[in-house]
Amino acid sequence: MIINLDKMRCDGNIKVRLKDEYFEMFLQNVGEYFSKLENAFSKTPPRINPMEALNIISMLSGFKDYFDSEHEWERLTLESLGVLRKGISGGFFGKFSAFSGMAHVAFVAHNLSLKAPNIRPFVDGINKILVDNLSKYLHTTSEEDLMNRGSYEVISGLSGPLRYLIDFPENNEMIELAEKIVDSLIRRSEGKVIAGHNVTGWHYYPTKAEASFIPFDTPNGVVNYGISHGMASPLAILPMAYKNGIRRKGLEDAINGLISEYMETYYYVNDIIYWPGMITLEQRVGLKEINKEAVQMSWCYSSIGNLRALYLAGDSMDNDRIKQFVTSEYTKVAMMDIPNFLLKQPIVCHGHAGTAAVIHSMYLDTKIPELLQKALEMAEISTQFNIGHFFEHQNQIHKSNNTPLRTYLHEYLEGYTGILQSILSIMKGEPNENEKRLLIF
């Protein structure tokens, strides 16, 4: 086996451990994953595509210390990089996005360069492609589209790349581009009139592809309060940009406007805080009722992600009132019984692993023990899924929902690598580059 599980058992960098039975399950799952990975690379050519290679590189970065052989780690990394390079040159990552785009590549490659500094020129090349893609997008996209589409969110919008760019204050070109994105988001924050009604600037019209997944008509557009596709993305990233030294006219007003939006629109069910998910213009202005009910507590759509974004905003803007509010609400959420989170999957997106990661990030900031306890409980649920059980469980969910099968071994957001990396991150107390990409920290 290329991975040494005893190294993990004895690792002094693991600060908190799962209960013994779950820790052993986790170790066995890690071993099984890397055995399958080794088998995939034994084929000629390796049976992986560029997106899988990208997520494999992320795994290799996170688990490097547990390899018995530096040579084996380097071999797998180089082979993965070879597949990734071919994907980049073939236009596989043609978008700028932080999910399946060049920002995604940049996050992972930069993190790898911390383990293997000799690939720094490769990262510089990726940064250049990312900057070019973003510059072209901002230059060629019409102002109408920028102001009316969901172009600001973290999955495929501007918030994800912005999170990457602000970490390079010494690179003038990257910071200038970050400032242009911030300026675009500031303009976007300004209110507008739709169908005779005043609405937030973050209101948008879904694309035809998006609309096909929405179970209601949206002739006048929607407002989305989640972090994966909604306003919580700029709620998190604009204050981060401010904290990292970006100062643009109107930025503080845009941030405070977002904070106010979230402080005015939450509701309670059994004393637990919630926000609307995606709602129509008619619901936003009070012409139709919002269904105020308990929903899944996940990273992407609900209070776990929204509260985290609100905390990051309060922290970046030195707003103790917001931080205290979020801390109080988060503690109440963390004390709920696991079934009340309404989660059905072990994955990062809308699942136990991602919820555990977000709660853990709040623990790192607040040191509230109840948060760590809940994060560990969530992580332990995910450890119970070995690879076979994971595929069976995920496929069954898709069949029952009559949705296309989307079950991945080498994928962070909805696949198995996200589970393993999230659990390791929690145990080591060190958020990974994917959690940065998700605006968790």
Coordinates of C-alpha atoms in Angstrom, one line a residue:
M1 CA 0.0 0.0 0.0
I2 CA 1.4 3.4 -1.0
I3 CA -0.1 5.1 2.1
N4 CA 1.1 4.3 5.6
L5 CA -1.9 4.2 7.9
D6 CA 0.4 3.9 11.0
K7 CA 1.9 7.3 10.2
M8 CA -1.6 8.7 10.5
R9 CA -2.2 6.8 13.8
C10 CA 0.9 8.3 15.2
D11 CA 0.7 11.8 13.6
G12 CA 1.4 14.5 16.2
N13 CA -0.2 17.1 13.9
I14 CA -3.6 15.5 14.4
K15 CA -5.0 17.7 17.2
V16 CA -8.4 16.0 17.7
R17 CA -9.4 12.5 17.0
L18 CA -12.6 10.9 16.1
K19 CA -13.8 8.1 18.5
D20 CA -11.6 5.1 18.0
E21 CA -14.0 3.0 15.9
Y22 CA -14.6 6.0 13.6
F23 CA -11.0 6.9 13.3
E24 CA -10.2 3.3 12.2
M25 CA -13.0 3.5 9.7
F26 CA -11.5 6.7 8.4
L27 CA -8.1 5.1 8.1
Q28 CA -9.5 2.1 6.2
N29 CA -11.4 4.4 3.8
V30 CA -8.2 6.3 3.2
G31 CA -6.3 3.1 2.5
E32 CA -9.0 1.9 0.1
Y33 CA -9.1 5.2 -1.8
F34 CA -5.3 5.2 -2.4
S35 CA -5.3 1.5 -3.4
K36 CA -7.9 2.4 -6.1
L37 CA -5.8 5.4 -7.1
E38 CA -2.7 3.3 -7.4
N39 CA -4.7 0.8 -9.6
A40 CA -5.9 3.6 -11.8
F41 CA -2.4 4.8 -12.4
S42 CA -1.2 1.3 -13.2
K43 CA -3.1 1.4 -16.5
T44 CA -1.5 2.9 -19.6
P45 CA -2.6 5.6 -20.0
P46 CA -4.0 6.3 -16.5
R47 CA -7.8 6.0 -16.4
I48 CA -8.5 9.5 -15.2
N49 CA -9.7 12.7 -16.9
P50 CA -8.4 16.2 -16.2
M51 CA -11.0 17.1 -13.6
E52 CA -10.3 13.9 -11.8
A53 CA -6.5 14.7 -12.0
L54 CA -7.2 18.1 -10.4
N55 CA -9.0 16.6 -7.5
I56 CA -6.4 13.8 -7.1
I57 CA -3.7 16.5 -6.9
S58 CA -5.6 18.1 -4.1
M59 CA -5.7 14.7 -2.3
L60 CA -2.0 14.1 -2.8
S61 CA -1.2 17.5 -1.3
G62 CA -3.3 16.9 1.7
F63 CA -2.0 13.3 2.4
K64 CA 1.6 13.8 1.3
D65 CA 3.0 13.3 4.9
Y66 CA 1.5 9.8 5.0
F67 CA 3.3 8.3 2.0
D68 CA 6.1 5.8 2.8
S69 CA 7.9 6.8 -0.4
E70 CA 8.6 10.3 -1.5
H71 CA 9.3 8.8 -4.9
E72 CA 5.8 7.3 -5.1
W73 CA 4.2 10.6 -4.1
E74 CA 6.2 12.4 -6.8
R75 CA 5.3 9.8 -9.4
L76 CA 1.6 10.0 -8.8
T77 CA 1.8 13.8 -8.6
L78 CA 3.7 14.1 -11.9
E79 CA 1.4 11.8 -13.7
S80 CA -1.6 13.7 -12.4
L81 CA 0.0 17.0 -13.5
G82 CA 0.6 15.5 -16.9
V83 CA -3.1 14.8 -17.3
L84 CA -4.0 18.2 -15.9
R85 CA -1.6 20.0 -18.3
K86 CA -3.2 18.2 -21.3
G87 CA -6.6 19.2 -20.0
I88 CA -5.5 22.9 -19.8
S89 CA -4.0 23.0 -23.2
G90 CA -7.0 21.2 -24.7
G91 CA -9.4 23.8 -23.2
F92 CA -10.9 21.5 -20.6
F93 CA -10.8 24.4 -18.1
G94 CA -11.9 27.1 -20.4
K95 CA -13.9 29.0 -17.8
F96 CA -12.5 31.3 -15.0
S97 CA -14.7 29.8 -12.3
A98 CA -13.6 28.3 -9.0
F99 CA -15.5 25.1 -9.9
S100 CA -14.3 23.3 -13.0
G101 CA -12.5 26.5 -14.2
M102 CA -9.1 28.0 -14.0
A103 CA -9.6 29.5 -10.6
H104 CA -10.2 25.9 -9.4
V105 CA -6.9 24.9 -11.0
A106 CA -5.1 27.8 -9.5
F107 CA -6.3 27.1 -5.9
V108 CA -5.1 23.4 -6.2
A109 CA -1.9 24.1 -8.0
H110 CA -0.8 26.9 -5.6
N111 CA -1.4 24.6 -2.7
L112 CA 0.6 21.9 -4.4
S113 CA 3.5 24.4 -4.9
L114 CA 3.7 24.8 -1.1
K115 CA 4.6 21.1 -1.0
A116 CA 6.6 21.1 -4.2
P117 CA 8.2 24.5 -4.8
N118 CA 9.7 23.4 -8.1
I119 CA 6.3 23.7 -9.8
R120 CA 6.2 27.4 -9.2
P121 CA 6.6 28.3 -12.9
F122 CA 3.6 26.1 -13.6
V123 CA 1.5 28.0 -11.1
D124 CA 2.7 31.3 -12.6
G125 CA 1.5 30.1 -16.0
I126 CA -1.9 29.1 -14.5
N127 CA -2.2 32.5 -12.9
K128 CA -1.6 34.2 -16.2
I129 CA -4.3 32.1 -17.9
L130 CA -6.7 32.9 -15.1
V131 CA -6.0 36.6 -15.3
D132 CA -6.4 36.6 -19.1
N133 CA -9.7 34.7 -18.8
L134 CA -11.1 37.0 -16.2
S135 CA -9.9 40.1 -18.0
K136 CA -11.6 38.9 -21.2
Y137 CA -14.8 38.2 -19.4
L138 CA -15.0 41.6 -17.7
H139 CA -14.1 43.3 -21.0
T140 CA -16.4 41.5 -23.3
T141 CA -19.5 40.8 -21.1
S142 CA -22.1 43.4 -21.4
E143 CA -23.0 45.5 -18.4
E144 CA -26.5 44.3 -18.7
D145 CA -25.5 40.7 -18.3
L146 CA -23.1 41.6 -15.4
M147 CA -25.9 43.3 -13.6
N148 CA -28.7 40.9 -14.3
R149 CA -27.2 37.4 -14.3
G150 CA -26.0 35.4 -11.3
S151 CA -22.4 36.3 -12.2
Y152 CA -21.3 37.1 -8.7
E153 CA -21.7 33.8 -7.0
V154 CA -19.0 31.3 -5.9
I155 CA -19.7 28.2 -8.1
S156 CA -19.3 29.8 -11.5
G157 CA -19.3 33.5 -10.8
L158 CA -16.8 36.1 -9.7
S159 CA -16.6 35.6 -6.0
G160 CA -14.5 32.4 -6.3
P161 CA -11.7 33.9 -8.4
L162 CA -11.8 37.0 -6.3
R163 CA -11.1 34.9 -3.2
Y164 CA -8.0 33.6 -5.0
L165 CA -6.7 36.9 -6.3
I166 CA -6.7 38.8 -2.9
D167 CA -4.1 36.4 -1.6
F168 CA -1.5 37.9 -3.9
P169 CA -1.0 41.5 -2.7
E170 CA 2.5 41.6 -4.2
N171 CA 1.2 40.9 -7.7
N172 CA 0.0 44.2 -9.1
E173 CA -1.8 42.7 -12.1
M174 CA -3.8 40.3 -9.9
I175 CA -4.7 43.0 -7.4
E176 CA -5.7 45.4 -10.2
L177 CA -8.0 42.7 -11.5
A178 CA -9.3 42.0 -8.0
E179 CA -10.2 45.7 -7.8
K180 CA -12.0 45.6 -11.1
I181 CA -14.1 42.6 -9.8
V182 CA -14.8 44.5 -6.6
D183 CA -15.9 47.6 -8.6
S184 CA -18.3 45.3 -10.6
L185 CA -19.7 43.9 -7.4
I186 CA -20.1 47.3 -5.9
R187 CA -22.1 48.4 -9.0
R188 CA -24.1 45.2 -8.6
S189 CA -25.0 46.0 -5.0
E190 CA -27.0 49.0 -6.0
G191 CA -30.8 48.6 -5.8
K192 CA -32.8 48.5 -9.0
V193 CA -36.5 48.5 -10.2
I194 CA -37.9 45.3 -11.7
A195 CA -41.5 45.2 -12.8
G196 CA -42.2 48.4 -10.9
H197 CA -40.8 47.2 -7.6
N198 CA -37.6 48.2 -5.8
V199 CA -35.3 45.2 -5.3
T200 CA -31.8 44.4 -4.2
G201 CA -29.1 44.7 -6.8
W202 CA -28.3 41.1 -6.3
H203 CA -31.6 40.1 -7.9
Y204 CA -31.0 38.2 -11.1
Y205 CA -32.6 36.4 -14.0
P206 CA -31.8 32.7 -14.2
T207 CA -30.3 31.4 -17.5
K208 CA -32.3 28.9 -19.5
A209 CA -30.2 26.0 -18.1
E210 CA -30.7 27.3 -14.5
A211 CA -34.4 27.7 -15.0
S212 CA -34.8 24.1 -16.0
F213 CA -33.8 23.1 -12.5
I214 CA -36.1 25.6 -10.7
P215 CA -39.5 24.1 -9.7
F216 CA -41.4 27.3 -10.2
D217 CA -41.8 30.0 -12.8
T218 CA -39.5 33.0 -12.5
P219 CA -40.6 35.6 -15.2
N220 CA -39.4 38.5 -13.1
G221 CA -36.2 36.8 -11.8
V222 CA -35.1 35.6 -8.3
V223 CA -33.2 36.5 -5.2
N224 CA -31.0 33.7 -3.8
Y225 CA -29.9 33.8 -0.1
G226 CA -27.5 30.8 -0.2
I227 CA -23.8 30.9 -0.5
S228 CA -23.3 28.5 -3.4
H229 CA -25.4 30.5 -5.9
G230 CA -26.6 33.5 -3.9
M231 CA -25.9 36.7 -2.1
A232 CA -24.0 35.1 0.7
S233 CA -21.0 34.8 -1.7
P234 CA -20.4 38.5 -2.0
L235 CA -21.4 38.8 1.7
A236 CA -18.4 36.7 2.5
I237 CA -15.9 37.8 -0.1
L238 CA -16.3 41.6 -0.2
P239 CA -15.4 42.0 3.5
M240 CA -12.4 39.6 2.9
A241 CA -11.3 41.9 0.1
Y242 CA -11.6 44.9 2.4
K243 CA -9.7 43.2 5.1
N244 CA -6.9 42.3 2.6
G245 CA -6.4 46.0 1.9
I246 CA -8.7 46.6 -1.1
R247 CA -10.3 50.0 -0.7
R248 CA -12.8 51.1 -3.4
K249 CA -15.4 53.8 -3.4
G250 CA -18.7 52.4 -2.2
L251 CA -17.2 49.1 -0.9
E252 CA -18.2 49.7 2.7
D253 CA -21.7 50.7 1.7
A254 CA -22.0 47.5 -0.4
I255 CA -20.9 45.4 2.5
N256 CA -23.1 47.1 5.0
G257 CA -26.0 46.7 2.6
L258 CA -25.5 43.0 2.4
I259 CA -25.2 42.7 6.2
S260 CA -28.5 44.6 6.5
E261 CA -30.2 42.4 4.0
Y262 CA -29.4 39.3 6.0
M263 CA -30.2 40.9 9.3
E264 CA -33.7 41.8 8.0
T265 CA -34.7 38.6 6.3
Y266 CA -34.1 35.7 8.6
Y267 CA -36.8 33.8 10.4
Y268 CA -37.0 31.2 13.2
V269 CA -38.5 27.7 13.4
N270 CA -38.4 26.3 16.9
D271 CA -35.9 29.0 17.9
I272 CA -33.5 28.0 15.1
I273 CA -32.5 30.6 12.5
Y274 CA -33.2 30.2 8.8
W275 CA -33.2 32.3 5.7
P276 CA -35.3 32.0 2.5
G277 CA -33.5 30.0 -0.2
M278 CA -34.2 31.1 -3.7
I279 CA -37.3 33.2 -3.9
T280 CA -39.1 35.1 -6.7
L281 CA -39.4 38.8 -7.1
E282 CA -43.1 38.5 -6.1
Q283 CA -42.1 36.8 -2.8
R284 CA -39.3 39.3 -2.2
V285 CA -41.7 42.3 -2.4
G286 CA -44.5 40.6 -0.4
L287 CA -46.9 39.8 -3.2
K288 CA -46.6 36.1 -2.5
E289 CA -45.9 34.4 0.7
I290 CA -42.5 32.9 1.5
N291 CA -42.7 29.3 2.8
K292 CA -40.9 29.7 6.2
E293 CA -40.0 26.2 7.2
A294 CA -37.0 24.3 8.5
V295 CA -34.7 23.2 5.7
Q296 CA -31.4 21.4 5.3
M297 CA -28.6 22.9 7.4
S298 CA -25.8 22.7 4.8
W299 CA -22.9 24.7 3.5
C300 CA -24.5 25.6 0.2
Y301 CA -28.1 26.7 0.8
S302 CA -29.0 27.3 4.4
S303 CA -28.1 28.9 7.7
I304 CA -24.8 27.1 8.3
G305 CA -23.3 28.7 5.2
N306 CA -25.1 32.0 5.6
L307 CA -24.2 32.5 9.2
R308 CA -20.5 31.7 8.4
A309 CA -20.6 34.4 5.6
L310 CA -22.2 36.8 8.0
Y311 CA -19.6 36.1 10.7
L312 CA -16.8 36.7 8.2
A313 CA -18.4 40.0 7.2
G314 CA -18.6 41.0 10.9
D315 CA -15.1 40.0 11.6
S316 CA -13.6 41.7 8.6
M317 CA -15.5 44.9 9.4
D318 CA -14.8 44.8 13.2
N319 CA -18.5 44.6 13.8
D320 CA -18.8 42.9 17.2
R321 CA -22.6 43.1 17.2
I322 CA -22.8 40.9 14.1
K323 CA -20.1 38.5 15.4
Q324 CA -21.9 38.1 18.7
F325 CA -25.3 37.6 17.0
V326 CA -23.8 34.9 14.7
T327 CA -22.0 33.2 17.5
S328 CA -25.1 32.9 19.6
E329 CA -27.2 31.6 16.7
Y330 CA -24.4 29.2 15.6
T331 CA -24.2 27.7 19.1
K332 CA -28.0 27.0 19.0
V333 CA -27.7 25.3 15.7
A334 CA -24.8 23.2 16.8
M335 CA -26.8 21.9 19.8
M336 CA -29.5 20.5 17.6
D337 CA -29.8 16.8 17.3
I338 CA -28.2 15.5 14.0
P339 CA -31.6 14.4 12.4
N340 CA -32.8 18.0 12.7
F341 CA -30.1 19.1 10.2
L342 CA -32.2 17.2 7.6
L343 CA -29.0 16.0 5.8
K344 CA -29.2 12.8 3.7
Q345 CA -25.7 12.5 2.2
P346 CA -22.1 12.4 3.5
I347 CA -20.7 14.8 0.9
V348 CA -19.4 18.4 1.2
C349 CA -22.2 20.0 -0.8
H350 CA -25.5 19.7 1.0
G351 CA -24.1 16.9 3.2
H352 CA -22.5 16.0 6.5
A353 CA -18.9 16.6 5.5
G354 CA -19.4 20.1 4.3
T355 CA -21.6 21.0 7.3
A356 CA -18.9 19.6 9.5
A357 CA -16.2 21.7 7.8
V358 CA -18.2 25.0 8.2
I359 CA -19.0 24.3 11.8
H360 CA -15.3 23.5 12.4
S361 CA -14.2 26.8 10.8
M362 CA -16.5 28.6 13.3
Y363 CA -14.9 26.6 16.1
L364 CA -11.4 27.7 15.0
D365 CA -12.6 31.3 15.3
T366 CA -14.6 31.1 18.5
K367 CA -13.2 28.0 20.4
I368 CA -16.8 27.2 21.5
P369 CA -16.5 23.5 22.5
E370 CA -20.1 22.6 21.3
L371 CA -19.0 23.5 17.7
L372 CA -16.1 21.2 17.7
Q373 CA -18.2 18.4 19.2
K374 CA -20.9 18.8 16.5
A375 CA -18.2 18.9 13.7
L376 CA -16.8 15.7 15.0
E377 CA -20.2 14.1 15.1
M378 CA -20.9 15.1 11.5
A379 CA -17.5 13.8 10.5
E380 CA -18.1 10.5 12.1
I381 CA -21.3 10.0 10.1
S382 CA -19.3 10.5 6.9
T383 CA -16.6 8.0 8.0
Q384 CA -19.2 5.2 8.0
F385 CA -19.3 5.3 4.2
N386 CA -16.6 3.2 2.6
I387 CA -16.3 3.6 -1.2
G388 CA -18.8 0.8 -2.1
H389 CA -21.3 2.0 0.4
F390 CA -20.9 5.6 -0.8
F391 CA -21.6 4.8 -4.4
E392 CA -24.6 2.6 -3.5
H393 CA -26.0 5.4 -1.2
Q394 CA -25.5 8.2 -3.7
N395 CA -26.9 6.3 -6.6
Q396 CA -29.9 5.3 -4.6
I397 CA -30.6 9.0 -3.8
H398 CA -30.4 10.0 -7.4
K399 CA -32.7 7.2 -8.5
S400 CA -35.3 8.1 -5.8
N401 CA -35.1 11.7 -6.9
N402 CA -35.3 10.7 -10.6
T403 CA -32.1 12.8 -11.3
P404 CA -29.1 11.8 -13.4
L405 CA -26.5 9.7 -11.6
R406 CA -23.7 11.9 -10.3
T407 CA -21.5 9.9 -8.0
Y408 CA -17.8 10.6 -8.1
L409 CA -14.7 9.0 -6.5
H410 CA -12.3 11.9 -7.4
E411 CA -14.4 15.0 -6.7
Y412 CA -14.4 17.4 -3.8
L413 CA -17.9 19.0 -3.8
E414 CA -20.1 15.9 -4.4
G415 CA -17.6 13.1 -4.3
Y416 CA -15.4 11.0 -2.1
T417 CA -12.3 13.0 -1.9
G418 CA -14.2 15.9 -0.3
I419 CA -15.3 13.6 2.5
L420 CA -11.7 12.4 3.2
Q421 CA -10.2 15.9 3.0
S422 CA -12.8 17.5 5.2
I423 CA -12.3 14.9 7.9
L424 CA -8.5 15.3 7.8
S425 CA -8.9 19.0 7.9
I426 CA -11.0 18.9 11.0
M427 CA -8.7 16.5 12.8
K428 CA -5.6 18.6 12.0
G429 CA -7.3 21.9 12.7
E430 CA -6.0 23.2 9.3
P431 CA -8.6 24.2 6.7
N432 CA -7.5 23.2 3.2
E433 CA -7.5 25.1 -0.1
N434 CA -10.9 23.8 -1.1
E435 CA -12.4 25.3 2.0
K436 CA -10.9 28.6 1.1
R437 CA -12.4 28.1 -2.4
L438 CA -15.8 27.6 -0.8
L439 CA -15.5 30.8 1.2
I440 CA -15.5 28.9 4.4
F441 CA -12.4 30.7 5.7

